[in-house]
Amino acid sequence: MACRISELVIDATAPEPLAAFWSEVLGYVELGREADGSIEIGPPGTGSGGPQPTLVISPTDDPRPAKLRLHIDVDATDRDQDAELERLLALGARPVDVHRTGHEGRHVLADPEGNEFCLSRTRLQPL
């Protein structure tokens, strides 16, 4: 038997807007809130423990100290990469300059808190 990733936790100085951003990016809904201000978001109708991991946006007072050692990769499901890039930028993502050649097939972006993530060229089937 193996383990499965059930949730990813992202620290945020402003959990509310970051949860809204990732909900729009992933098509997730709010699943619950904790007394500490954490917000869990996940796939609608599935919730925690489903086939996709949920995200828990956890409040922190510490600013992001450096590049994260883990990041999220996303793939569009219903449009091509260019159209998805436009959508993500309109939601508040911003490009990150990581000295790429432009031929890697992915865009490096940052969410509103500065957490880097990649938009891949691959198009996935929706679950």
Short mmCIF file of the N, C-alpha and C atoms (twelve columns), coordinates in Angstrom:
data_MODEL
# 
_entry.id   MODEL 
# 
loop_
_atom_site.group_PDB 
_atom_site.id 
_atom_site.type_symbol 
_atom_site.label_atom_id 
_atom_site.label_alt_id 
_atom_site.label_comp_id 
_atom_site.label_asym_id 
_atom_site.label_seq_id 
_atom_site.Cartn_x 
_atom_site.Cartn_y 
_atom_site.Cartn_z 
_atom_site.pdbx_PDB_model_num 
ATOM 1   N N  . MET A 1   0.848   -1.179 0.000   1 
ATOM 2   C CA . MET A 1   0.000   0.000  0.000   1 
ATOM 3   C C  . MET A 1   0.886   1.232  0.000   1 
ATOM 4   N N  . ALA A 2   0.465   2.257  -0.671  1 
ATOM 5   C CA . ALA A 2   1.232   3.494  -0.769  1 
ATOM 6   C C  . ALA A 2   0.436   4.651  -0.182  1 
ATOM 7   N N  . CYS A 3   1.108   5.759  0.016   1 
ATOM 8   C CA . CYS A 3   0.441   6.980  0.474   1 
ATOM 9   C C  . CYS A 3   -0.062  7.757  -0.727  1 
ATOM 10  N N  . ARG A 4   -0.946  8.684  -0.467  1 
ATOM 11  C CA . ARG A 4   -1.476  9.573  -1.487  1 
ATOM 12  C C  . ARG A 4   -1.485  10.980 -0.915  1 
ATOM 13  N N  . ILE A 5   -1.168  11.974 -1.711  1 
ATOM 14  C CA . ILE A 5   -1.226  13.353 -1.233  1 
ATOM 15  C C  . ILE A 5   -2.695  13.739 -1.089  1 
ATOM 16  N N  . SER A 6   -3.093  14.126 0.114   1 
ATOM 17  C CA . SER A 6   -4.484  14.474 0.366   1 
ATOM 18  C C  . SER A 6   -4.699  15.984 0.387   1 
ATOM 19  N N  . GLU A 7   -3.684  16.728 0.820   1 
ATOM 20  C CA . GLU A 7   -3.801  18.176 0.839   1 
ATOM 21  C C  . GLU A 7   -2.422  18.807 0.758   1 
ATOM 22  N N  . LEU A 8   -2.382  19.992 0.215   1 
ATOM 23  C CA . LEU A 8   -1.176  20.806 0.180   1 
ATOM 24  C C  . LEU A 8   -1.464  22.045 0.998   1 
ATOM 25  N N  . VAL A 9   -0.534  22.447 1.840   1 
ATOM 26  C CA . VAL A 9   -0.710  23.598 2.707   1 
ATOM 27  C C  . VAL A 9   0.169   24.734 2.200   1 
ATOM 28  N N  . ILE A 10  -0.445  25.898 2.012   1 
ATOM 29  C CA . ILE A 10  0.272   27.083 1.554   1 
ATOM 30  C C  . ILE A 10  0.124   28.158 2.620   1 
ATOM 31  N N  . ASP A 11  1.238   28.628 3.159   1 
ATOM 32  C CA . ASP A 11  1.196   29.736 4.107   1 
ATOM 33  C C  . ASP A 11  0.935   31.034 3.350   1 
ATOM 34  N N  . ALA A 12  0.143   31.917 3.946   1 
ATOM 35  C CA . ALA A 12  -0.211  33.170 3.284   1 
ATOM 36  C C  . ALA A 12  -0.386  34.277 4.308   1 
ATOM 37  N N  . THR A 13  0.086   35.461 3.961   1 
ATOM 38  C CA . THR A 13  -0.165  36.610 4.831   1 
ATOM 39  C C  . THR A 13  -1.599  37.104 4.682   1 
ATOM 40  N N  . ALA A 14  -2.226  36.784 3.560   1 
ATOM 41  C CA . ALA A 14  -3.635  37.141 3.307   1 
ATOM 42  C C  . ALA A 14  -4.344  35.911 2.736   1 
ATOM 43  N N  . PRO A 15  -4.810  34.994 3.596   1 
ATOM 44  C CA . PRO A 15  -5.415  33.737 3.127   1 
ATOM 45  C C  . PRO A 15  -6.645  33.912 2.242   1 
ATOM 46  N N  . GLU A 16  -7.491  34.881 2.546   1 
ATOM 47  C CA . GLU A 16  -8.750  35.058 1.811   1 
ATOM 48  C C  . GLU A 16  -8.519  35.286 0.310   1 
ATOM 49  N N  . PRO A 17  -7.728  36.296 -0.087  1 
ATOM 50  C CA . PRO A 17  -7.521  36.496 -1.529  1 
ATOM 51  C C  . PRO A 17  -6.744  35.363 -2.190  1 
ATOM 52  N N  . LEU A 18  -5.831  34.731 -1.452  1 
ATOM 53  C CA . LEU A 18  -5.079  33.627 -2.046  1 
ATOM 54  C C  . LEU A 18  -5.989  32.419 -2.264  1 
ATOM 55  N N  . ALA A 19  -6.891  32.151 -1.332  1 
ATOM 56  C CA . ALA A 19  -7.855  31.064 -1.512  1 
ATOM 57  C C  . ALA A 19  -8.768  31.364 -2.700  1 
ATOM 58  N N  . ALA A 20  -9.175  32.611 -2.839  1 
ATOM 59  C CA . ALA A 20  -10.019 32.997 -3.983  1 
ATOM 60  C C  . ALA A 20  -9.255  32.814 -5.294  1 
ATOM 61  N N  . PHE A 21  -7.984  33.204 -5.325  1 
ATOM 62  C CA . PHE A 21  -7.164  33.050 -6.526  1 
ATOM 63  C C  . PHE A 21  -7.078  31.584 -6.936  1 
ATOM 64  N N  . TRP A 22  -6.653  30.714 -5.999  1 
ATOM 65  C CA . TRP A 22  -6.476  29.302 -6.341  1 
ATOM 66  C C  . TRP A 22  -7.810  28.611 -6.622  1 
ATOM 67  N N  . SER A 23  -8.891  29.062 -6.002  1 
ATOM 68  C CA . SER A 23  -10.216 28.508 -6.324  1 
ATOM 69  C C  . SER A 23  -10.561 28.783 -7.780  1 
ATOM 70  N N  . GLU A 24  -10.294 29.995 -8.248  1 
ATOM 71  C CA . GLU A 24  -10.559 30.345 -9.648  1 
ATOM 72  C C  . GLU A 24  -9.633  29.591 -10.595 1 
ATOM 73  N N  . VAL A 25  -8.356  29.491 -10.243 1 
ATOM 74  C CA . VAL A 25  -7.393  28.797 -11.098 1 
ATOM 75  C C  . VAL A 25  -7.791  27.339 -11.288 1 
ATOM 76  N N  . LEU A 26  -8.152  26.675 -10.190 1 
ATOM 77  C CA . LEU A 26  -8.387  25.229 -10.207 1 
ATOM 78  C C  . LEU A 26  -9.860  24.828 -10.322 1 
ATOM 79  N N  . GLY A 27  -10.772 25.786 -10.261 1 
ATOM 80  C CA . GLY A 27  -12.190 25.437 -10.262 1 
ATOM 81  C C  . GLY A 27  -12.611 24.807 -8.937  1 
ATOM 82  N N  . TYR A 28  -11.937 25.170 -7.855  1 
ATOM 83  C CA . TYR A 28  -12.219 24.641 -6.520  1 
ATOM 84  C C  . TYR A 28  -13.254 25.516 -5.820  1 
ATOM 85  N N  . VAL A 29  -13.806 24.986 -4.743  1 
ATOM 86  C CA . VAL A 29  -14.734 25.712 -3.883  1 
ATOM 87  C C  . VAL A 29  -14.217 25.646 -2.451  1 
ATOM 88  N N  . GLU A 30  -14.717 26.543 -1.628  1 
ATOM 89  C CA . GLU A 30  -14.338 26.515 -0.220  1 
ATOM 90  C C  . GLU A 30  -14.983 25.311 0.457   1 
ATOM 91  N N  . LEU A 31  -14.168 24.535 1.160   1 
ATOM 92  C CA . LEU A 31  -14.666 23.349 1.861   1 
ATOM 93  C C  . LEU A 31  -14.830 23.590 3.355   1 
ATOM 94  N N  . GLY A 32  -14.082 24.546 3.901   1 
ATOM 95  C CA . GLY A 32  -14.191 24.809 5.328   1 
ATOM 96  C C  . GLY A 32  -13.147 25.791 5.805   1 
ATOM 97  N N  . ARG A 33  -13.359 26.219 7.038   1 
ATOM 98  C CA . ARG A 33  -12.441 27.151 7.701   1 
ATOM 99  C C  . ARG A 33  -12.143 26.632 9.096   1 
ATOM 100 N N  . GLU A 34  -10.930 26.891 9.523   1 
ATOM 101 C CA . GLU A 34  -10.504 26.498 10.866  1 
ATOM 102 C C  . GLU A 34  -10.467 27.731 11.768  1 
ATOM 103 N N  . ALA A 35  -10.424 27.507 13.059  1 
ATOM 104 C CA . ALA A 35  -10.392 28.600 14.027  1 
ATOM 105 C C  . ALA A 35  -9.153  29.475 13.871  1 
ATOM 106 N N  . ASP A 36  -8.069  28.900 13.351  1 
ATOM 107 C CA . ASP A 36  -6.837  29.681 13.176  1 
ATOM 108 C C  . ASP A 36  -6.858  30.555 11.929  1 
ATOM 109 N N  . GLY A 37  -7.950  30.511 11.153  1 
ATOM 110 C CA . GLY A 37  -8.057  31.313 9.947   1 
ATOM 111 C C  . GLY A 37  -7.702  30.574 8.672   1 
ATOM 112 N N  . SER A 38  -7.330  29.305 8.786   1 
ATOM 113 C CA . SER A 38  -7.025  28.506 7.601   1 
ATOM 114 C C  . SER A 38  -8.287  28.280 6.778   1 
ATOM 115 N N  . ILE A 39  -8.124  28.266 5.454   1 
ATOM 116 C CA . ILE A 39  -9.233  28.034 4.533   1 
ATOM 117 C C  . ILE A 39  -8.872  26.835 3.672   1 
ATOM 118 N N  . GLU A 40  -9.733  25.817 3.658   1 
ATOM 119 C CA . GLU A 40  -9.506  24.649 2.808   1 
ATOM 120 C C  . GLU A 40  -10.379 24.769 1.570   1 
ATOM 121 N N  . ILE A 41  -9.754  24.586 0.405   1 
ATOM 122 C CA . ILE A 41  -10.484 24.597 -0.855  1 
ATOM 123 C C  . ILE A 41  -10.235 23.273 -1.567  1 
ATOM 124 N N  . GLY A 42  -11.213 22.859 -2.364  1 
ATOM 125 C CA . GLY A 42  -11.068 21.597 -3.076  1 
ATOM 126 C C  . GLY A 42  -12.107 21.462 -4.169  1 
ATOM 127 N N  . PRO A 43  -12.071 20.332 -4.870  1 
ATOM 128 C CA . PRO A 43  -13.006 20.106 -5.962  1 
ATOM 129 C C  . PRO A 43  -14.454 20.110 -5.469  1 
ATOM 130 N N  . PRO A 44  -15.356 20.741 -6.219  1 
ATOM 131 C CA . PRO A 44  -16.749 20.742 -5.795  1 
ATOM 132 C C  . PRO A 44  -17.341 19.333 -5.825  1 
ATOM 133 N N  . GLY A 45  -18.146 19.038 -4.828  1 
ATOM 134 C CA . GLY A 45  -18.814 17.748 -4.776  1 
ATOM 135 C C  . GLY A 45  -17.950 16.590 -4.323  1 
ATOM 136 N N  . THR A 46  -16.674 16.824 -4.118  1 
ATOM 137 C CA . THR A 46  -15.778 15.743 -3.719  1 
ATOM 138 C C  . THR A 46  -15.260 15.960 -2.308  1 
ATOM 139 N N  . GLY A 47  -14.695 17.139 -2.083  1 
ATOM 140 C CA . GLY A 47  -14.176 17.465 -0.770  1 
ATOM 141 C C  . GLY A 47  -12.878 16.760 -0.455  1 
ATOM 142 N N  . SER A 48  -12.549 16.760 0.797   1 
ATOM 143 C CA . SER A 48  -11.305 16.173 1.272   1 
ATOM 144 C C  . SER A 48  -11.318 14.660 1.085   1 
ATOM 145 N N  . GLY A 49  -10.178 14.120 0.698   1 
ATOM 146 C CA . GLY A 49  -10.062 12.675 0.518   1 
ATOM 147 C C  . GLY A 49  -10.429 12.182 -0.864  1 
ATOM 148 N N  . GLY A 50  -10.766 13.106 -1.777  1 
ATOM 149 C CA . GLY A 50  -11.121 12.724 -3.141  1 
ATOM 150 C C  . GLY A 50  -9.887  12.430 -3.977  1 
ATOM 151 N N  . PRO A 51  -10.076 12.255 -5.283  1 
ATOM 152 C CA . PRO A 51  -8.952  11.904 -6.155  1 
ATOM 153 C C  . PRO A 51  -7.928  13.030 -6.334  1 
ATOM 154 N N  . GLN A 52  -8.319  14.284 -6.110  1 
ATOM 155 C CA . GLN A 52  -7.407  15.405 -6.201  1 
ATOM 156 C C  . GLN A 52  -7.121  15.937 -4.799  1 
ATOM 157 N N  . PRO A 53  -5.891  16.416 -4.548  1 
ATOM 158 C CA . PRO A 53  -5.622  16.993 -3.228  1 
ATOM 159 C C  . PRO A 53  -6.338  18.322 -3.041  1 
ATOM 160 N N  . THR A 54  -6.680  18.623 -1.814  1 
ATOM 161 C CA . THR A 54  -7.228  19.933 -1.487  1 
ATOM 162 C C  . THR A 54  -6.056  20.863 -1.169  1 
ATOM 163 N N  . LEU A 55  -6.338  22.166 -1.133  1 
ATOM 164 C CA . LEU A 55  -5.352  23.153 -0.706  1 
ATOM 165 C C  . LEU A 55  -5.840  23.769 0.591   1 
ATOM 166 N N  . VAL A 56  -4.941  23.887 1.545   1 
ATOM 167 C CA . VAL A 56  -5.240  24.569 2.797   1 
ATOM 168 C C  . VAL A 56  -4.390  25.831 2.812   1 
ATOM 169 N N  . ILE A 57  -5.061  26.977 2.813   1 
ATOM 170 C CA . ILE A 57  -4.363  28.256 2.850   1 
ATOM 171 C C  . ILE A 57  -4.316  28.676 4.318   1 
ATOM 172 N N  . SER A 58  -3.116  28.678 4.865   1 
ATOM 173 C CA . SER A 58  -2.917  28.867 6.293   1 
ATOM 174 C C  . SER A 58  -2.297  30.236 6.579   1 
ATOM 175 N N  . PRO A 59  -2.873  30.994 7.531   1 
ATOM 176 C CA . PRO A 59  -2.354  32.333 7.800   1 
ATOM 177 C C  . PRO A 59  -0.982  32.311 8.477   1 
ATOM 178 N N  . THR A 60  -0.160  33.287 8.106   1 
ATOM 179 C CA . THR A 60  1.148   33.461 8.722   1 
ATOM 180 C C  . THR A 60  1.486   34.945 8.741   1 
ATOM 181 N N  . ASP A 61  2.310   35.339 9.693   1 
ATOM 182 C CA . ASP A 61  2.807   36.714 9.743   1 
ATOM 183 C C  . ASP A 61  4.190   36.813 9.118   1 
ATOM 184 N N  . ASP A 62  4.792   35.660 8.841   1 
ATOM 185 C CA . ASP A 62  6.139   35.646 8.275   1 
ATOM 186 C C  . ASP A 62  6.085   35.860 6.769   1 
ATOM 187 N N  . PRO A 63  6.811   36.845 6.267   1 
ATOM 188 C CA . PRO A 63  6.869   36.989 4.809   1 
ATOM 189 C C  . PRO A 63  7.632   35.820 4.206   1 
ATOM 190 N N  . ARG A 64  7.380   35.557 2.962   1 
ATOM 191 C CA . ARG A 64  8.066   34.462 2.283   1 
ATOM 192 C C  . ARG A 64  9.568   34.746 2.288   1 
ATOM 193 N N  . PRO A 65  10.378  33.883 2.897   1 
ATOM 194 C CA . PRO A 65  11.798  34.169 3.050   1 
ATOM 195 C C  . PRO A 65  12.626  33.963 1.779   1 
ATOM 196 N N  . ALA A 66  12.283  33.002 0.948   1 
ATOM 197 C CA . ALA A 66  13.102  32.679 -0.219  1 
ATOM 198 C C  . ALA A 66  12.297  31.798 -1.159  1 
ATOM 199 N N  . LYS A 67  12.933  31.368 -2.222  1 
ATOM 200 C CA . LYS A 67  12.278  30.482 -3.179  1 
ATOM 201 C C  . LYS A 67  11.835  29.201 -2.471  1 
ATOM 202 N N  . LEU A 68  10.603  28.799 -2.744  1 
ATOM 203 C CA . LEU A 68  10.091  27.569 -2.157  1 
ATOM 204 C C  . LEU A 68  10.768  26.355 -2.791  1 
ATOM 205 N N  . ARG A 69  10.908  25.298 -2.033  1 
ATOM 206 C CA . ARG A 69  11.515  24.087 -2.562  1 
ATOM 207 C C  . ARG A 69  10.481  23.184 -3.221  1 
ATOM 208 N N  . LEU A 70  9.228   23.551 -3.123  1 
ATOM 209 C CA . LEU A 70  8.138   22.799 -3.733  1 
ATOM 210 C C  . LEU A 70  7.249   23.812 -4.444  1 
ATOM 211 N N  . HIS A 71  6.785   23.472 -5.632  1 
ATOM 212 C CA . HIS A 71  5.863   24.363 -6.307  1 
ATOM 213 C C  . HIS A 71  4.799   23.539 -7.018  1 
ATOM 214 N N  . ILE A 72  3.757   24.213 -7.448  1 
ATOM 215 C CA . ILE A 72  2.627   23.573 -8.108  1 
ATOM 216 C C  . ILE A 72  2.786   23.741 -9.614  1 
ATOM 217 N N  . ASP A 73  2.505   22.693 -10.373 1 
ATOM 218 C CA . ASP A 73  2.395   22.770 -11.832 1 
ATOM 219 C C  . ASP A 73  0.924   22.616 -12.186 1 
ATOM 220 N N  . VAL A 74  0.447   23.429 -13.102 1 
ATOM 221 C CA . VAL A 74  -0.929  23.322 -13.561 1 
ATOM 222 C C  . VAL A 74  -0.949  23.121 -15.072 1 
ATOM 223 N N  . ASP A 75  -1.987  22.457 -15.560 1 
ATOM 224 C CA . ASP A 75  -2.196  22.212 -16.977 1 
ATOM 225 C C  . ASP A 75  -3.637  22.582 -17.298 1 
ATOM 226 N N  . ALA A 76  -3.843  23.263 -18.418 1 
ATOM 227 C CA . ALA A 76  -5.200  23.626 -18.833 1 
ATOM 228 C C  . ALA A 76  -5.987  22.374 -19.185 1 
ATOM 229 N N  . THR A 77  -7.301  22.451 -19.000 1 
ATOM 230 C CA . THR A 77  -8.171  21.327 -19.356 1 
ATOM 231 C C  . THR A 77  -9.128  21.668 -20.488 1 
ATOM 232 N N  . ASP A 78  -9.435  22.942 -20.676 1 
ATOM 233 C CA . ASP A 78  -10.456 23.296 -21.656 1 
ATOM 234 C C  . ASP A 78  -10.035 24.397 -22.623 1 
ATOM 235 N N  . ARG A 79  -8.754  24.691 -22.690 1 
ATOM 236 C CA . ARG A 79  -8.252  25.715 -23.610 1 
ATOM 237 C C  . ARG A 79  -6.762  25.485 -23.830 1 
ATOM 238 N N  . ASP A 80  -6.196  26.167 -24.813 1 
ATOM 239 C CA . ASP A 80  -4.769  25.994 -25.058 1 
ATOM 240 C C  . ASP A 80  -3.959  26.811 -24.048 1 
ATOM 241 N N  . GLN A 81  -2.650  26.613 -24.078 1 
ATOM 242 C CA . GLN A 81  -1.769  27.237 -23.095 1 
ATOM 243 C C  . GLN A 81  -1.835  28.766 -23.153 1 
ATOM 244 N N  . ASP A 82  -1.864  29.338 -24.353 1 
ATOM 245 C CA . ASP A 82  -1.897  30.797 -24.465 1 
ATOM 246 C C  . ASP A 82  -3.167  31.376 -23.848 1 
ATOM 247 N N  . ALA A 83  -4.307  30.758 -24.105 1 
ATOM 248 C CA . ALA A 83  -5.562  31.233 -23.532 1 
ATOM 249 C C  . ALA A 83  -5.566  31.073 -22.017 1 
ATOM 250 N N  . GLU A 84  -5.001  29.980 -21.530 1 
ATOM 251 C CA . GLU A 84  -4.946  29.776 -20.076 1 
ATOM 252 C C  . GLU A 84  -3.997  30.775 -19.433 1 
ATOM 253 N N  . LEU A 85  -2.892  31.071 -20.094 1 
ATOM 254 C CA . LEU A 85  -1.963  32.078 -19.571 1 
ATOM 255 C C  . LEU A 85  -2.675  33.420 -19.426 1 
ATOM 256 N N  . GLU A 86  -3.424  33.824 -20.425 1 
ATOM 257 C CA . GLU A 86  -4.189  35.072 -20.345 1 
ATOM 258 C C  . GLU A 86  -5.152  35.057 -19.165 1 
ATOM 259 N N  . ARG A 87  -5.841  33.931 -18.966 1 
ATOM 260 C CA . ARG A 87  -6.799  33.811 -17.852 1 
ATOM 261 C C  . ARG A 87  -6.097  33.944 -16.513 1 
ATOM 262 N N  . LEU A 88  -4.954  33.249 -16.352 1 
ATOM 263 C CA . LEU A 88  -4.224  33.289 -15.082 1 
ATOM 264 C C  . LEU A 88  -3.690  34.691 -14.791 1 
ATOM 265 N N  . LEU A 89  -3.185  35.369 -15.802 1 
ATOM 266 C CA . LEU A 89  -2.702  36.737 -15.610 1 
ATOM 267 C C  . LEU A 89  -3.843  37.662 -15.218 1 
ATOM 268 N N  . ALA A 90  -5.023  37.478 -15.810 1 
ATOM 269 C CA . ALA A 90  -6.192  38.292 -15.468 1 
ATOM 270 C C  . ALA A 90  -6.648  38.041 -14.028 1 
ATOM 271 N N  . LEU A 91  -6.394  36.832 -13.509 1 
ATOM 272 C CA . LEU A 91  -6.771  36.507 -12.129 1 
ATOM 273 C C  . LEU A 91  -5.793  37.079 -11.102 1 
ATOM 274 N N  . GLY A 92  -4.618  37.534 -11.568 1 
ATOM 275 C CA . GLY A 92  -3.649  38.112 -10.639 1 
ATOM 276 C C  . GLY A 92  -2.296  37.437 -10.616 1 
ATOM 277 N N  . ALA A 93  -2.107  36.395 -11.421 1 
ATOM 278 C CA . ALA A 93  -0.779  35.785 -11.527 1 
ATOM 279 C C  . ALA A 93  0.134   36.773 -12.243 1 
ATOM 280 N N  . ARG A 94  1.429   36.625 -12.016 1 
ATOM 281 C CA . ARG A 94  2.381   37.466 -12.723 1 
ATOM 282 C C  . ARG A 94  3.549   36.613 -13.192 1 
ATOM 283 N N  . PRO A 95  4.134   36.967 -14.337 1 
ATOM 284 C CA . PRO A 95  5.277   36.209 -14.844 1 
ATOM 285 C C  . PRO A 95  6.483   36.359 -13.916 1 
ATOM 286 N N  . VAL A 96  7.272   35.304 -13.837 1 
ATOM 287 C CA . VAL A 96  8.500   35.321 -13.042 1 
ATOM 288 C C  . VAL A 96  9.659   35.130 -14.001 1 
ATOM 289 N N  . ASP A 97  10.638  36.005 -13.919 1 
ATOM 290 C CA . ASP A 97  11.813  35.913 -14.778 1 
ATOM 291 C C  . ASP A 97  12.803  34.941 -14.141 1 
ATOM 292 N N  . VAL A 98  12.936  33.783 -14.753 1 
ATOM 293 C CA . VAL A 98  13.883  32.782 -14.248 1 
ATOM 294 C C  . VAL A 98  14.922  32.446 -15.323 1 
ATOM 295 N N  . HIS A 99  15.138  33.405 -16.228 1 
ATOM 296 C CA . HIS A 99  16.166  33.273 -17.267 1 
ATOM 297 C C  . HIS A 99  15.973  32.021 -18.099 1 
ATOM 298 N N  . ARG A 100 14.767  31.831 -18.584 1 
ATOM 299 C CA . ARG A 100 14.463  30.698 -19.449 1 
ATOM 300 C C  . ARG A 100 14.607  31.130 -20.901 1 
ATOM 301 N N  . THR A 101 14.748  30.185 -21.781 1 
ATOM 302 C CA . THR A 101 14.915  30.492 -23.204 1 
ATOM 303 C C  . THR A 101 13.585  30.734 -23.898 1 
ATOM 304 N N  . GLY A 102 12.483  30.290 -23.300 1 
ATOM 305 C CA . GLY A 102 11.182  30.402 -23.934 1 
ATOM 306 C C  . GLY A 102 10.807  29.167 -24.718 1 
ATOM 307 N N  . HIS A 103 11.691  28.189 -24.759 1 
ATOM 308 C CA . HIS A 103 11.433  26.950 -25.496 1 
ATOM 309 C C  . HIS A 103 11.177  25.766 -24.555 1 
ATOM 310 N N  . GLU A 104 11.001  26.032 -23.281 1 
ATOM 311 C CA . GLU A 104 10.812  24.952 -22.312 1 
ATOM 312 C C  . GLU A 104 9.411   24.362 -22.321 1 
ATOM 313 N N  . GLY A 105 8.453   25.035 -22.889 1 
ATOM 314 C CA . GLY A 105 7.095   24.511 -22.934 1 
ATOM 315 C C  . GLY A 105 6.267   24.847 -21.715 1 
ATOM 316 N N  . ARG A 106 6.780   25.660 -20.831 1 
ATOM 317 C CA . ARG A 106 6.029   26.052 -19.641 1 
ATOM 318 C C  . ARG A 106 6.300   27.506 -19.308 1 
ATOM 319 N N  . HIS A 107 5.334   28.115 -18.632 1 
ATOM 320 C CA . HIS A 107 5.491   29.489 -18.160 1 
ATOM 321 C C  . HIS A 107 5.648   29.437 -16.645 1 
ATOM 322 N N  . VAL A 108 6.609   30.157 -16.112 1 
ATOM 323 C CA . VAL A 108 6.787   30.275 -14.672 1 
ATOM 324 C C  . VAL A 108 6.056   31.537 -14.234 1 
ATOM 325 N N  . LEU A 109 5.136   31.361 -13.290 1 
ATOM 326 C CA . LEU A 109 4.296   32.449 -12.798 1 
ATOM 327 C C  . LEU A 109 4.394   32.505 -11.277 1 
ATOM 328 N N  . ALA A 110 3.847   33.559 -10.703 1 
ATOM 329 C CA . ALA A 110 3.728   33.666 -9.251  1 
ATOM 330 C C  . ALA A 110 2.286   34.007 -8.917  1 
ATOM 331 N N  . ASP A 111 1.777   33.428 -7.827  1 
ATOM 332 C CA . ASP A 111 0.432   33.756 -7.368  1 
ATOM 333 C C  . ASP A 111 0.482   35.108 -6.643  1 
ATOM 334 N N  . PRO A 112 -0.647  35.628 -6.160  1 
ATOM 335 C CA . PRO A 112 -0.639  36.946 -5.514  1 
ATOM 336 C C  . PRO A 112 0.264   37.066 -4.296  1 
ATOM 337 N N  . GLU A 113 0.655   35.948 -3.666  1 
ATOM 338 C CA . GLU A 113 1.568   35.984 -2.522  1 
ATOM 339 C C  . GLU A 113 3.024   35.797 -2.941  1 
ATOM 340 N N  . GLY A 114 3.265   35.600 -4.246  1 
ATOM 341 C CA . GLY A 114 4.631   35.428 -4.728  1 
ATOM 342 C C  . GLY A 114 5.091   33.992 -4.832  1 
ATOM 343 N N  . ASN A 115 4.201   33.022 -4.558  1 
ATOM 344 C CA . ASN A 115 4.556   31.610 -4.671  1 
ATOM 345 C C  . ASN A 115 4.618   31.223 -6.141  1 
ATOM 346 N N  . GLU A 116 5.744   30.666 -6.560  1 
ATOM 347 C CA . GLU A 116 5.914   30.300 -7.956  1 
ATOM 348 C C  . GLU A 116 5.139   29.037 -8.308  1 
ATOM 349 N N  . PHE A 117 4.604   29.026 -9.526  1 
ATOM 350 C CA . PHE A 117 3.974   27.836 -10.080 1 
ATOM 351 C C  . PHE A 117 4.188   27.850 -11.573 1 
ATOM 352 N N  . CYS A 118 4.027   26.708 -12.205 1 
ATOM 353 C CA . CYS A 118 4.267   26.608 -13.647 1 
ATOM 354 C C  . CYS A 118 2.988   26.234 -14.378 1 
ATOM 355 N N  . LEU A 119 2.807   26.842 -15.539 1 
ATOM 356 C CA . LEU A 119 1.740   26.475 -16.463 1 
ATOM 357 C C  . LEU A 119 2.381   25.678 -17.585 1 
ATOM 358 N N  . SER A 120 2.043   24.402 -17.670 1 
ATOM 359 C CA . SER A 120 2.620   23.515 -18.679 1 
ATOM 360 C C  . SER A 120 1.861   23.626 -19.993 1 
ATOM 361 N N  . ARG A 121 2.481   23.179 -21.049 1 
ATOM 362 C CA . ARG A 121 1.866   23.190 -22.378 1 
ATOM 363 C C  . ARG A 121 0.844   22.077 -22.518 1 
ATOM 364 N N  . THR A 122 1.026   20.994 -21.796 1 
ATOM 365 C CA . THR A 122 0.148   19.834 -21.883 1 
ATOM 366 C C  . THR A 122 -1.285  20.218 -21.553 1 
ATOM 367 N N  . ARG A 123 -2.217  19.618 -22.266 1 
ATOM 368 C CA . ARG A 123 -3.641  19.822 -21.979 1 
ATOM 369 C C  . ARG A 123 -4.176  18.518 -21.395 1 
ATOM 370 N N  . LEU A 124 -4.742  18.582 -20.208 1 
ATOM 371 C CA . LEU A 124 -5.254  17.393 -19.522 1 
ATOM 372 C C  . LEU A 124 -6.767  17.286 -19.689 1 
ATOM 373 N N  . GLN A 125 -7.250  16.078 -19.597 1 
ATOM 374 C CA . GLN A 125 -8.695  15.857 -19.577 1 
ATOM 375 C C  . GLN A 125 -9.219  16.233 -18.193 1 
ATOM 376 N N  . PRO A 126 -10.364 16.924 -18.124 1 
ATOM 377 C CA . PRO A 126 -10.930 17.239 -16.814 1 
ATOM 378 C C  . PRO A 126 -11.358 15.955 -16.100 1 
ATOM 379 N N  . LEU A 127 -11.314 15.998 -14.772 1 
ATOM 380 C CA . LEU A 127 -11.762 14.839 -13.977 1 
ATOM 381 C C  . LEU A 127 -13.257 14.824 -13.860 1 
# 
